[in-house]
PDB file of C-alpha atoms in Angstrom:
ATOM      1  CA  GLU A   2     106.666 122.356 104.155  1.00 83.00           C
ATOM      2  CA  ASP A   3     107.190 118.778 103.035  1.00 87.00           C
ATOM      3  CA  GLN A   4     106.039 118.154  99.472  1.00 91.00           C
ATOM      4  CA  VAL A   5     105.709 115.235  97.111  1.00 95.00           C
ATOM      5  CA  THR A   6     105.156 115.619  93.376  1.00 96.00           C
ATOM      6  CA  GLN A   7     104.449 112.646  91.155  1.00 97.00           C
ATOM      7  CA  SER A   8     104.668 112.446  87.397  1.00 97.00           C
ATOM      8  CA  PRO A   9     103.152 111.702  85.057  1.00 97.00           C
ATOM      9  CA  GLU A  10      99.602 112.093  86.372  1.00 96.00           C
ATOM     10  CA  ALA A  11      98.472 109.290  84.112  1.00 97.00           C
ATOM     11  CA  LEU A  12     100.301 106.710  82.036  1.00 98.00           C
ATOM     12  CA  ARG A  13      98.955 104.296  79.489  1.00 98.00           C
ATOM     13  CA  LEU A  14     101.116 101.307  78.536  1.00 97.00           C
ATOM     14  CA  GLN A  15     100.725  98.278  76.369  1.00 97.00           C
ATOM     15  CA  GLU A  16     101.245  94.956  78.081  1.00 97.00           C
ATOM     16  CA  GLY A  17     104.973  94.265  78.156  1.00 97.00           C
ATOM     17  CA  GLU A  18     105.956  97.908  77.624  1.00 97.00           C
ATOM     18  CA  SER A  19     108.290  98.861  80.487  1.00 98.00           C
ATOM     19  CA  SER A  20     108.317 102.354  81.956  1.00 98.00           C
ATOM     20  CA  SER A  21     109.048 104.395  85.084  1.00 98.00           C
ATOM     21  CA  LEU A  22     107.034 106.570  87.423  1.00 98.00           C
ATOM     22  CA  ASN A  23     108.665 109.538  89.118  1.00 98.00           C
ATOM     23  CA  CYS A  24     108.297 110.881  92.648  1.00 98.00           C
ATOM     24  CA  SER A  25     110.111 114.127  93.495  1.00 97.00           C
ATOM     25  CA  TYR A  26     110.178 115.199  97.098  1.00 96.00           C
ATOM     26  CA  THR A  27     111.114 118.128  99.279  1.00 93.00           C
ATOM     27  CA  VAL A  28     111.554 117.298 102.927  1.00 89.00           C
ATOM     28  CA  SER A  29     113.599 118.784 105.738  1.00 86.00           C
ATOM     29  CA  GLY A  30     115.155 115.450 106.580  1.00 88.00           C
ATOM     30  CA  LEU A  31     114.029 112.186 105.075  1.00 90.00           C
ATOM     31  CA  ARG A  32     113.186 109.380 107.437  1.00 89.00           C
ATOM     32  CA  GLY A  33     111.707 107.214 104.695  1.00 91.00           C
ATOM     33  CA  LEU A  34     110.025 107.176 101.285  1.00 94.00           C
ATOM     34  CA  PHE A  35     107.162 104.794 100.617  1.00 95.00           C
ATOM     35  CA  TRP A  36     105.297 103.468  97.617  1.00 97.00           C
ATOM     36  CA  TYR A  37     101.704 102.356  97.749  1.00 97.00           C
ATOM     37  CA  ARG A  38      99.315 100.929  95.191  1.00 97.00           C
ATOM     38  CA  GLN A  39      95.645 101.924  95.188  1.00 97.00           C
ATOM     39  CA  ASP A  40      92.976 100.090  93.207  1.00 96.00           C
ATOM     40  CA  PRO A  41      89.662 101.856  92.433  1.00 93.00           C
ATOM     41  CA  GLY A  42      87.345 101.842  95.423  1.00 92.00           C
ATOM     42  CA  LYS A  43      90.004 100.419  97.731  1.00 95.00           C
ATOM     43  CA  GLY A  44      92.437 101.707 100.294  1.00 96.00           C
ATOM     44  CA  PRO A  45      96.136 102.091  99.474  1.00 96.00           C
ATOM     45  CA  GLU A  46      98.235  98.948  99.773  1.00 96.00           C
ATOM     46  CA  PHE A  47     101.841  99.165 100.926  1.00 94.00           C
ATOM     47  CA  LEU A  48     104.561  98.201  98.442  1.00 96.00           C
ATOM     48  CA  PHE A  49     108.010  99.449  99.526  1.00 93.00           C
ATOM     49  CA  THR A  50     109.984 101.474 102.032  1.00 93.00           C
ATOM     50  CA  LEU A  51     113.248 103.157 101.018  1.00 95.00           C
ATOM     51  CA  TYR A  52     115.417 104.848 103.615  1.00 92.00           C
ATOM     52  CA  SER A  53     118.561 106.137 101.943  1.00 93.00           C
ATOM     53  CA  ALA A  54     119.866 107.248  98.564  1.00 94.00           C
ATOM     54  CA  GLY A  55     121.045 104.350  96.464  1.00 96.00           C
ATOM     55  CA  GLU A  56     118.664 101.881  98.041  1.00 96.00           C
ATOM     56  CA  GLU A  57     116.560  99.636  95.777  1.00 97.00           C
ATOM     57  CA  LYS A  58     113.658  97.301  96.491  1.00 96.00           C
ATOM     58  CA  GLU A  59     111.994  94.821  94.143  1.00 97.00           C
ATOM     59  CA  LYS A  60     108.713  92.973  94.083  1.00 94.00           C
ATOM     60  CA  GLU A  61     107.688  90.962  91.040  1.00 95.00           C
ATOM     61  CA  ARG A  62     107.649  93.418  88.103  1.00 97.00           C
ATOM     62  CA  LEU A  63     108.196  96.491  90.289  1.00 98.00           C
ATOM     63  CA  LYS A  64     111.473  98.018  91.352  1.00 98.00           C
ATOM     64  CA  ALA A  65     111.769 101.163  93.457  1.00 98.00           C
ATOM     65  CA  THR A  66     114.909 103.284  93.618  1.00 98.00           C
ATOM     66  CA  LEU A  67     115.834 106.342  95.647  1.00 97.00           C
ATOM     67  CA  THR A  68     118.098 109.349  95.159  1.00 95.00           C
ATOM     68  CA  LYS A  69     118.456 112.421  97.358  1.00 92.00           C
ATOM     69  CA  LYS A  70     115.716 114.250  95.465  1.00 94.00           C
ATOM     70  CA  GLU A  71     113.494 111.648  93.864  1.00 97.00           C
ATOM     71  CA  SER A  72     112.367 108.088  93.651  1.00 98.00           C
ATOM     72  CA  PHE A  73     111.467 106.007  90.638  1.00 98.00           C
ATOM     73  CA  LEU A  74     109.111 103.082  90.395  1.00 98.00           C
ATOM     74  CA  HIS A  75     110.218 100.987  87.451  1.00 98.00           C
ATOM     75  CA  ILE A  76     107.660  98.630  85.957  1.00 98.00           C
ATOM     76  CA  THR A  77     109.128  95.881  83.825  1.00 97.00           C
ATOM     77  CA  ALA A  78     106.945  94.079  81.279  1.00 97.00           C
ATOM     78  CA  PRO A  79     103.702  95.198  82.940  1.00 97.00           C
ATOM     79  CA  LYS A  80     100.517  93.169  82.854  1.00 97.00           C
ATOM     80  CA  PRO A  81      96.919  94.454  82.896  1.00 97.00           C
ATOM     81  CA  GLU A  82      96.678  93.540  86.580  1.00 97.00           C
ATOM     82  CA  ASP A  83      99.332  96.173  87.323  1.00 97.00           C
ATOM     83  CA  SER A  84      96.761  98.842  86.413  1.00 98.00           C
ATOM     84  CA  ALA A  85      96.229 100.996  89.505  1.00 98.00           C
ATOM     85  CA  THR A  86      97.145 104.351  91.000  1.00 97.00           C
ATOM     86  CA  TYR A  87     100.639 104.359  92.477  1.00 98.00           C
ATOM     87  CA  LEU A  88     101.157 106.699  95.411  1.00 97.00           C
ATOM     88  CA  CYS A  89     104.440 107.942  96.792  1.00 97.00           C
ATOM     89  CA  ALA A  90     104.769 109.251 100.347  1.00 95.00           C
ATOM     90  CA  VAL A  91     107.538 110.650 102.540  1.00 93.00           C
ATOM     91  CA  GLN A  92     108.076 110.688 106.240  1.00 90.00           C
ATOM     92  CA  ALA A  93     110.214 113.501 107.635  1.00 87.00           C
ATOM     93  CA  VAL A  94     112.558 113.142 110.551  1.00 83.00           C
ATOM     94  CA  ASP A  95     111.253 116.208 112.364  1.00 76.00           C
ATOM     95  CA  THR A  96     107.554 115.344 112.133  1.00 69.00           C
ATOM     96  CA  GLY A  97     107.857 112.141 114.054  1.00 62.00           C
ATOM     97  CA  PHE A  98     107.101 108.628 113.096  1.00 60.00           C
ATOM     98  CA  GLN A  99     103.478 108.817 112.305  1.00 69.00           C
ATOM     99  CA  LYS A 100     102.938 111.436 109.602  1.00 84.00           C
ATOM    100  CA  LEU A 101     103.147 110.430 105.947  1.00 89.00           C
ATOM    101  CA  VAL A 102     102.880 113.121 103.273  1.00 91.00           C
ATOM    102  CA  PHE A 103     101.468 111.692 100.049  1.00 94.00           C
ATOM    103  CA  GLY A 104     101.684 112.768  96.441  1.00 95.00           C
ATOM    104  CA  THR A 105      98.610 112.750  94.224  1.00 93.00           C
ATOM    105  CA  GLY A 106      99.653 109.589  92.463  1.00 96.00           C
ATOM    106  CA  THR A 107     100.179 108.265  88.958  1.00 97.00           C
ATOM    107  CA  ARG A 108      97.233 106.444  87.379  1.00 97.00           C
ATOM    108  CA  LEU A 109      98.621 103.535  85.393  1.00 98.00           C
ATOM    109  CA  LEU A 110      96.570 101.725  82.778  1.00 98.00           C
ATOM    110  CA  VAL A 111      98.055  98.652  81.128  1.00 98.00           C
ATOM    111  CA  SER A 112      96.224  97.451  78.043  1.00 97.00           C
ATOM    112  CA  PRO A 113      96.378  93.843  76.834  1.00 95.00           C
TER     113      PRO A 113
ATOM    114  CA  ASP B  30      88.924  88.240 107.941  1.00 69.00           C
ATOM    115  CA  THR B  31      89.287  91.975 107.189  1.00 74.00           C
ATOM    116  CA  ALA B  32      92.306  93.596 108.874  1.00 93.00           C
ATOM    117  CA  VAL B  33      91.010  97.184 108.969  1.00 97.00           C
ATOM    118  CA  SER B  34      87.276  97.583 108.565  1.00 97.00           C
ATOM    119  CA  GLN B  35      85.282 100.777 108.287  1.00 97.00           C
ATOM    120  CA  THR B  36      81.559 101.370 108.425  1.00 97.00           C
ATOM    121  CA  PRO B  37      79.642 102.629 106.657  1.00 97.00           C
ATOM    122  CA  LYS B  38      81.181 102.373 103.203  1.00 96.00           C
ATOM    123  CA  TYR B  39      78.903 105.093 101.833  1.00 97.00           C
ATOM    124  CA  LEU B  40      77.191 108.056 103.497  1.00 96.00           C
ATOM    125  CA  VAL B  41      74.956 110.556 101.732  1.00 97.00           C
ATOM    126  CA  THR B  42      73.646 113.370 103.880  1.00 97.00           C
ATOM    127  CA  GLN B  43      72.514 116.968 103.916  1.00 97.00           C
ATOM    128  CA  MET B  44      74.555 119.996 104.917  1.00 97.00           C
ATOM    129  CA  GLY B  45      74.337 120.716 108.623  1.00 97.00           C
ATOM    130  CA  ASN B  46      73.818 117.098 109.672  1.00 97.00           C
ATOM    131  CA  ASP B  47      76.106 115.137 111.988  1.00 97.00           C
ATOM    132  CA  LYS B  48      77.589 111.782 110.999  1.00 97.00           C
ATOM    133  CA  SER B  49      79.985 109.175 112.372  1.00 97.00           C
ATOM    134  CA  ILE B  50      82.349 106.673 110.783  1.00 98.00           C
ATOM    135  CA  LYS B  51      83.616 103.689 112.727  1.00 98.00           C
ATOM    136  CA  CYS B  52      86.882 101.823 112.298  1.00 97.00           C
ATOM    137  CA  GLU B  53      88.199  98.621 113.799  1.00 97.00           C
ATOM    138  CA  GLN B  54      91.491  96.805 113.273  1.00 97.00           C
ATOM    139  CA  ASN B  55      92.280  93.223 114.236  1.00 96.00           C
ATOM    140  CA  LEU B  56      96.029  93.405 113.566  1.00 94.00           C
ATOM    141  CA  GLY B  57      97.037  94.151 117.139  1.00 92.00           C
ATOM    142  CA  HIS B  58      98.511  97.505 116.112  1.00 91.00           C
ATOM    143  CA  ASP B  59      98.986 100.334 118.593  1.00 89.00           C
ATOM    144  CA  THR B  60      98.612 103.211 116.133  1.00 90.00           C
ATOM    145  CA  MET B  61      95.569 104.245 114.132  1.00 93.00           C
ATOM    146  CA  TYR B  62      94.935 107.069 111.704  1.00 94.00           C
ATOM    147  CA  TRP B  63      92.286 108.965 109.796  1.00 95.00           C
ATOM    148  CA  TYR B  64      93.196 110.157 106.315  1.00 96.00           C
ATOM    149  CA  LYS B  65      91.037 112.208 103.925  1.00 96.00           C
ATOM    150  CA  GLN B  66      91.225 111.699 100.152  1.00 95.00           C
ATOM    151  CA  ASP B  67      89.682 114.485  98.104  1.00 91.00           C
ATOM    152  CA  SER B  68      88.287 114.392  94.580  1.00 86.00           C
ATOM    153  CA  LYS B  69      91.782 114.853  93.131  1.00 83.00           C
ATOM    154  CA  LYS B  70      92.937 111.739  94.987  1.00 83.00           C
ATOM    155  CA  PHE B  71      95.124 113.753  97.355  1.00 89.00           C
ATOM    156  CA  LEU B  72      95.492 111.756 100.561  1.00 93.00           C
ATOM    157  CA  LYS B  73      96.103 113.851 103.669  1.00 93.00           C
ATOM    158  CA  ILE B  74      96.468 112.844 107.286  1.00 92.00           C
ATOM    159  CA  MET B  75      93.890 114.190 109.703  1.00 94.00           C
ATOM    160  CA  PHE B  76      94.537 112.430 113.006  1.00 92.00           C
ATOM    161  CA  SER B  77      96.788 109.816 114.517  1.00 90.00           C
ATOM    162  CA  TYR B  78      96.280 107.942 117.768  1.00 90.00           C
ATOM    163  CA  ASN B  79      98.864 105.826 119.544  1.00 87.00           C
ATOM    164  CA  ASN B  80      97.429 103.472 122.140  1.00 84.00           C
ATOM    165  CA  LYS B  81      94.330 105.685 122.538  1.00 83.00           C
ATOM    166  CA  GLU B  82      96.369 108.900 122.847  1.00 86.00           C
ATOM    167  CA  LEU B  83      96.009 111.649 120.220  1.00 87.00           C
ATOM    168  CA  ILE B  84      99.407 112.200 118.599  1.00 84.00           C
ATOM    169  CA  ILE B  85      98.658 114.123 115.412  1.00 81.00           C
ATOM    170  CA  ASN B  86      95.887 116.649 114.779  1.00 83.00           C
ATOM    171  CA  GLU B  87      96.537 118.226 111.406  1.00 84.00           C
ATOM    172  CA  THR B  88      94.716 121.569 111.726  1.00 77.00           C
ATOM    173  CA  VAL B  89      91.415 119.882 111.115  1.00 86.00           C
ATOM    174  CA  PRO B  90      88.295 121.961 111.927  1.00 90.00           C
ATOM    175  CA  ASN B  91      86.984 121.173 115.378  1.00 91.00           C
ATOM    176  CA  ARG B  92      83.774 119.940 113.779  1.00 95.00           C
ATOM    177  CA  PHE B  93      85.770 116.730 113.355  1.00 95.00           C
ATOM    178  CA  SER B  94      86.196 114.800 116.583  1.00 94.00           C
ATOM    179  CA  PRO B  95      88.011 111.480 116.680  1.00 94.00           C
ATOM    180  CA  LYS B  96      87.533 109.071 119.535  1.00 93.00           C
ATOM    181  CA  SER B  97      89.514 105.970 120.390  1.00 93.00           C
ATOM    182  CA  PRO B  98      87.720 103.840 122.989  1.00 92.00           C
ATOM    183  CA  ASP B  99      90.516 101.256 122.841  1.00 92.00           C
ATOM    184  CA  LYS B 100      93.554 100.689 120.671  1.00 89.00           C
ATOM    185  CA  ALA B 101      91.623  98.527 118.206  1.00 94.00           C
ATOM    186  CA  HIS B 102      88.972 101.150 117.477  1.00 96.00           C
ATOM    187  CA  LEU B 103      89.044 104.681 116.142  1.00 96.00           C
ATOM    188  CA  ASN B 104      85.867 106.531 115.302  1.00 96.00           C
ATOM    189  CA  LEU B 105      85.329 109.849 113.564  1.00 97.00           C
ATOM    190  CA  HIS B 106      82.394 112.095 114.319  1.00 97.00           C
ATOM    191  CA  ILE B 107      81.667 115.079 112.108  1.00 96.00           C
ATOM    192  CA  ASN B 108      79.316 117.865 113.218  1.00 96.00           C
ATOM    193  CA  SER B 109      77.542 120.395 111.033  1.00 97.00           C
ATOM    194  CA  LEU B 110      78.617 118.858 107.755  1.00 97.00           C
ATOM    195  CA  GLU B 111      79.661 121.178 104.934  1.00 96.00           C
ATOM    196  CA  LEU B 112      79.883 120.609 101.169  1.00 96.00           C
ATOM    197  CA  GLY B 113      83.678 120.639 101.381  1.00 93.00           C
ATOM    198  CA  ASP B 114      83.610 117.650 103.708  1.00 95.00           C
ATOM    199  CA  SER B 115      82.665 115.445 100.765  1.00 96.00           C
ATOM    200  CA  ALA B 116      85.559 113.027 100.334  1.00 96.00           C
ATOM    201  CA  VAL B 117      86.656 109.486 101.000  1.00 97.00           C
ATOM    202  CA  TYR B 118      87.805 108.966 104.580  1.00 98.00           C
ATOM    203  CA  PHE B 119      90.309 106.201 105.194  1.00 97.00           C
ATOM    204  CA  CYS B 120      91.155 104.608 108.478  1.00 97.00           C
ATOM    205  CA  ALA B 121      94.578 102.998 108.781  1.00 95.00           C
ATOM    206  CA  SER B 122      96.706 101.289 111.383  1.00 94.00           C
ATOM    207  CA  SER B 123     100.378 100.526 111.865  1.00 91.00           C
ATOM    208  CA  GLN B 124     102.824  98.885 114.214  1.00 85.00           C
ATOM    209  CA  ALA B 125     105.345 100.773 116.301  1.00 67.00           C
ATOM    210  CA  GLY B 126     104.195 104.270 115.412  1.00 59.00           C
ATOM    211  CA  GLY B 127     104.488 103.675 111.696  1.00 56.00           C
ATOM    212  CA  ASP B 128     108.230 104.217 111.373  1.00 64.00           C
ATOM    213  CA  THR B 129     108.452 101.574 108.662  1.00 72.00           C
ATOM    214  CA  GLY B 130     105.865 103.509 106.667  1.00 75.00           C
ATOM    215  CA  GLU B 131     103.745 100.400 106.368  1.00 87.00           C
ATOM    216  CA  LEU B 132     100.201 101.456 107.018  1.00 92.00           C
ATOM    217  CA  PHE B 133      97.264  99.120 106.603  1.00 94.00           C
ATOM    218  CA  PHE B 134      94.285 100.968 105.178  1.00 96.00           C
ATOM    219  CA  GLY B 135      90.609 100.188 105.291  1.00 97.00           C
ATOM    220  CA  GLU B 136      88.505 100.336 102.144  1.00 96.00           C
ATOM    221  CA  GLY B 137      87.333 103.858 102.839  1.00 97.00           C
ATOM    222  CA  SER B 138      84.053 105.579 103.650  1.00 98.00           C
ATOM    223  CA  ARG B 139      82.748 107.790 100.862  1.00 97.00           C
ATOM    224  CA  LEU B 140      80.947 110.804 102.314  1.00 97.00           C
ATOM    225  CA  THR B 141      78.744 112.898 100.056  1.00 97.00           C
ATOM    226  CA  VAL B 142      77.286 116.098 101.483  1.00 97.00           C
ATOM    227  CA  LEU B 143      74.392 117.576  99.492  1.00 96.00           C
TER     228      LEU B 143
END
């Protein structure tokens, strides 16, 4: 069964203190790995898609990387507005296009 | 103009009742989904429809019945509600079957069963 494990569950940073979130996955064949951001009381918002090991994507202070077993979301010099839950999801080749399997997320709090 | 809208945002009801949640998307997408997020924030797919055709049914109890009258709408009807049905239900849509992984989610419908 496809599985996604995210760590840490929660992370508290000071503004400007860079860090990384981890997403470990087990999947029969990876079609894609995705990062989403979820604010309290809102639906998840898409951030990145990564397809193959070695791939990197960047958006403002966020950079996502992918290896064969895990993905990292690096947050450089975070600001309070980066506070949110970050969700990782995988899509397996053999389950077809439409099924994403999500992890339980990392709750990030950035203090001023 | 909201891309994926769900109504109602909150439902509070008694065990055994029946309730419906409606979803509409104005993005022109062919594929729509229902996801359930439990109290531990675990987000799990329930159903997926592509152009009104059911594609994914993730071993959801048959008390849950999705209906897609057209590709812009996907509704969820739940019969005989149980305590364990309490969760946030998210509707989402995507282009091209979602192979880019880019799903557009609604704001969620929080269901509380007493």
